Amino acid sequence: MTTIYLARHGQTEENLMRIFQGHLPGTLTADGIEQAQNLGKELEGIQIDCILSSDLKRVVDTVNYAIADRNLPWEKTKLLREIDWGKWTGLKIDSVDKKNPPEDAETKEMLYERGKRIVEYIKEKYSGKNVLVVAHGLINRSIQAHILGVDINELYNIQHMKNAEVRKFTL
């Protein structure tokens, strides 16, 4: 049995500005740092064998604040990056027509497929381990959809994770 502790990064300045972060690095706010530290406290008594995370700065910083004193194997991967918003990256969320995403943006179908690849990767590489997976809101939804057997049409019905929230799943 493989156990996944799926977490989202701490609050960023870009979250507060309500912009499409996508593959931007992101900068944790003071609250985001505190959220990451609290995530670490929440995970203190839990056996974690390794960490798998996005390679983007906001996630790397979150992991560093949360797991600062635990010497764990840590793999950073682009596979866990947030959805790529293409030309919308860096724009305010309310400044675009959300019904017409740019052609260079990652689609819901692409995100859903990437979530499937992540779950398969975890099953293959981390079988029998307790894995802390730290990533982003939308890719985390996709991962959860595949763990829970949720169809792509129900993807956005999965409750959005709060900053530095952690959810436990077993495979």
Tab-separated table of C-alpha atoms in Angstrom, residues 7-128:
chain	number	residue	atom	x	y	z
A	7	ALA	CA	-0.443	19.222	-0.068
A	8	ARG	CA	-0.720	22.598	-1.749
A	9	HIS	CA	1.871	25.370	-1.495
A	10	GLY	CA	1.489	28.275	0.935
A	11	GLN	CA	-0.184	31.548	-0.014
A	12	THR	CA	1.704	33.671	-2.536
A	13	GLU	CA	1.752	37.348	-3.395
A	14	GLU	CA	0.327	36.314	-6.755
A	15	ASN	CA	-2.622	34.573	-5.020
A	16	LEU	CA	-3.414	37.856	-3.296
A	17	MET	CA	-3.121	39.794	-6.564
A	18	ARG	CA	-5.478	37.241	-8.177
A	19	ILE	CA	-3.289	36.522	-11.168
A	20	PHE	CA	-2.824	33.396	-13.253
A	21	GLN	CA	0.426	32.031	-11.787
A	22	GLY	CA	0.817	28.963	-13.951
A	23	HIS	CA	4.549	28.305	-14.284
A	24	LEU	CA	5.640	31.552	-12.607
A	25	PRO	CA	7.902	30.923	-9.589
A	26	GLY	CA	5.643	32.662	-7.061
A	27	THR	CA	6.639	34.354	-3.821
A	28	LEU	CA	5.283	33.181	-0.479
A	29	THR	CA	3.684	35.869	1.681
A	30	ALA	CA	4.329	36.062	5.440
A	31	ASP	CA	1.035	34.177	5.858
A	32	GLY	CA	2.220	31.637	3.279
A	33	ILE	CA	5.399	31.014	5.262
A	34	GLU	CA	3.363	30.568	8.442
A	35	GLN	CA	0.997	28.200	6.600
A	36	ALA	CA	3.991	26.144	5.419
A	37	GLN	CA	5.402	26.008	8.946
A	38	ASN	CA	1.997	24.903	10.252
A	39	LEU	CA	1.890	22.223	7.554
A	40	GLY	CA	5.192	20.990	8.947
A	41	LYS	CA	3.725	20.858	12.461
A	42	GLU	CA	0.718	18.927	11.132
A	43	LEU	CA	3.072	16.384	9.537
A	44	GLU	CA	5.434	16.077	12.557
A	45	GLY	CA	4.100	12.797	13.917
A	46	ILE	CA	3.608	11.205	10.514
A	47	GLN	CA	6.117	8.775	9.018
A	48	ILE	CA	7.118	10.187	5.626
A	49	ASP	CA	9.597	8.269	3.505
A	50	CYS	CA	10.148	10.802	0.743
A	51	ILE	CA	8.950	13.988	-0.919
A	52	LEU	CA	7.775	14.458	-4.496
A	53	SER	CA	7.085	18.051	-5.472
A	54	SER	CA	6.720	20.627	-8.179
A	55	ASP	CA	9.991	22.329	-9.076
A	56	LEU	CA	8.453	25.823	-8.936
A	57	LYS	CA	9.800	28.192	-6.259
A	58	ARG	CA	6.541	28.604	-4.305
A	59	VAL	CA	6.374	24.850	-3.754
A	60	VAL	CA	10.094	24.402	-3.069
A	61	ASP	CA	9.898	27.191	-0.480
A	62	THR	CA	6.802	25.615	1.088
A	63	VAL	CA	8.571	22.260	1.423
A	64	ASN	CA	11.670	23.927	2.886
A	65	TYR	CA	9.595	25.694	5.557
A	66	ALA	CA	7.437	22.642	6.287
A	67	ILE	CA	10.115	19.935	6.343
A	68	ALA	CA	13.148	22.047	7.249
A	69	ASP	CA	14.630	19.726	9.878
A	70	ARG	CA	13.733	16.353	8.319
A	71	ASN	CA	16.369	14.892	6.057
A	72	LEU	CA	14.196	13.133	3.461
A	73	PRO	CA	14.830	12.095	-0.135
A	74	TRP	CA	13.208	14.783	-2.310
A	75	GLU	CA	12.401	14.622	-5.999
A	76	LYS	CA	11.374	17.834	-7.771
A	77	THR	CA	9.561	17.430	-11.085
A	78	LYS	CA	7.988	19.570	-13.810
A	79	LEU	CA	5.224	16.964	-13.989
A	80	LEU	CA	3.755	18.473	-10.796
A	81	ARG	CA	3.742	22.065	-12.037
A	82	GLU	CA	0.496	24.018	-12.057
A	83	ILE	CA	-1.568	24.258	-15.233
A	84	ASP	CA	0.192	26.246	-17.955
A	85	TRP	CA	-1.959	29.287	-18.689
A	86	GLY	CA	0.027	30.236	-21.789
A	87	LYS	CA	-0.490	33.912	-22.704
A	88	TRP	CA	-2.686	34.382	-19.626
A	89	THR	CA	0.266	33.732	-17.300
A	90	GLY	CA	0.797	36.817	-15.148
A	91	LEU	CA	-2.563	38.398	-16.054
A	92	LYS	CA	-5.263	39.243	-13.532
A	93	ILE	CA	-7.910	36.521	-13.401
A	94	ASP	CA	-10.743	39.020	-13.826
A	95	SER	CA	-9.139	40.614	-16.903
A	96	VAL	CA	-9.809	37.768	-19.349
A	97	ASP	CA	-12.753	35.985	-20.943
A	98	LYS	CA	-12.494	32.678	-19.103
A	99	LYS	CA	-14.691	30.971	-21.716
A	100	ASN	CA	-12.014	31.553	-24.367
A	101	PRO	CA	-8.594	30.459	-23.067
A	102	PRO	CA	-5.581	31.134	-25.273
A	103	GLU	CA	-4.527	28.448	-27.733
A	104	ASP	CA	-1.174	28.040	-25.975
A	105	ALA	CA	-2.776	27.231	-22.595
A	106	GLU	CA	-2.854	23.689	-21.229
A	107	THR	CA	-6.366	22.274	-21.579
A	108	LYS	CA	-8.447	20.555	-18.918
A	109	GLU	CA	-7.914	17.310	-20.853
A	110	MET	CA	-4.129	17.781	-20.824
A	111	LEU	CA	-4.174	18.534	-17.087
A	112	TYR	CA	-6.343	15.469	-16.431
A	113	GLU	CA	-3.944	13.268	-18.413
A	114	ARG	CA	-0.957	14.686	-16.524
A	115	GLY	CA	-2.681	13.857	-13.229
A	116	LYS	CA	-3.039	10.270	-14.435
A	117	ARG	CA	0.667	10.114	-15.331
A	118	ILE	CA	1.596	11.406	-11.865
A	119	VAL	CA	-0.494	8.777	-10.078
A	120	GLU	CA	0.965	6.023	-12.281
A	121	TYR	CA	4.482	7.359	-11.616
A	122	ILE	CA	3.900	7.316	-7.844
A	123	LYS	CA	2.551	3.757	-8.012
A	124	GLU	CA	5.626	2.602	-9.955
A	125	LYS	CA	8.412	4.510	-8.222
A	126	TYR	CA	7.115	4.854	-4.668
A	127	SER	CA	5.157	1.633	-4.133
A	128	GLY	CA	4.751	0.841	-0.432
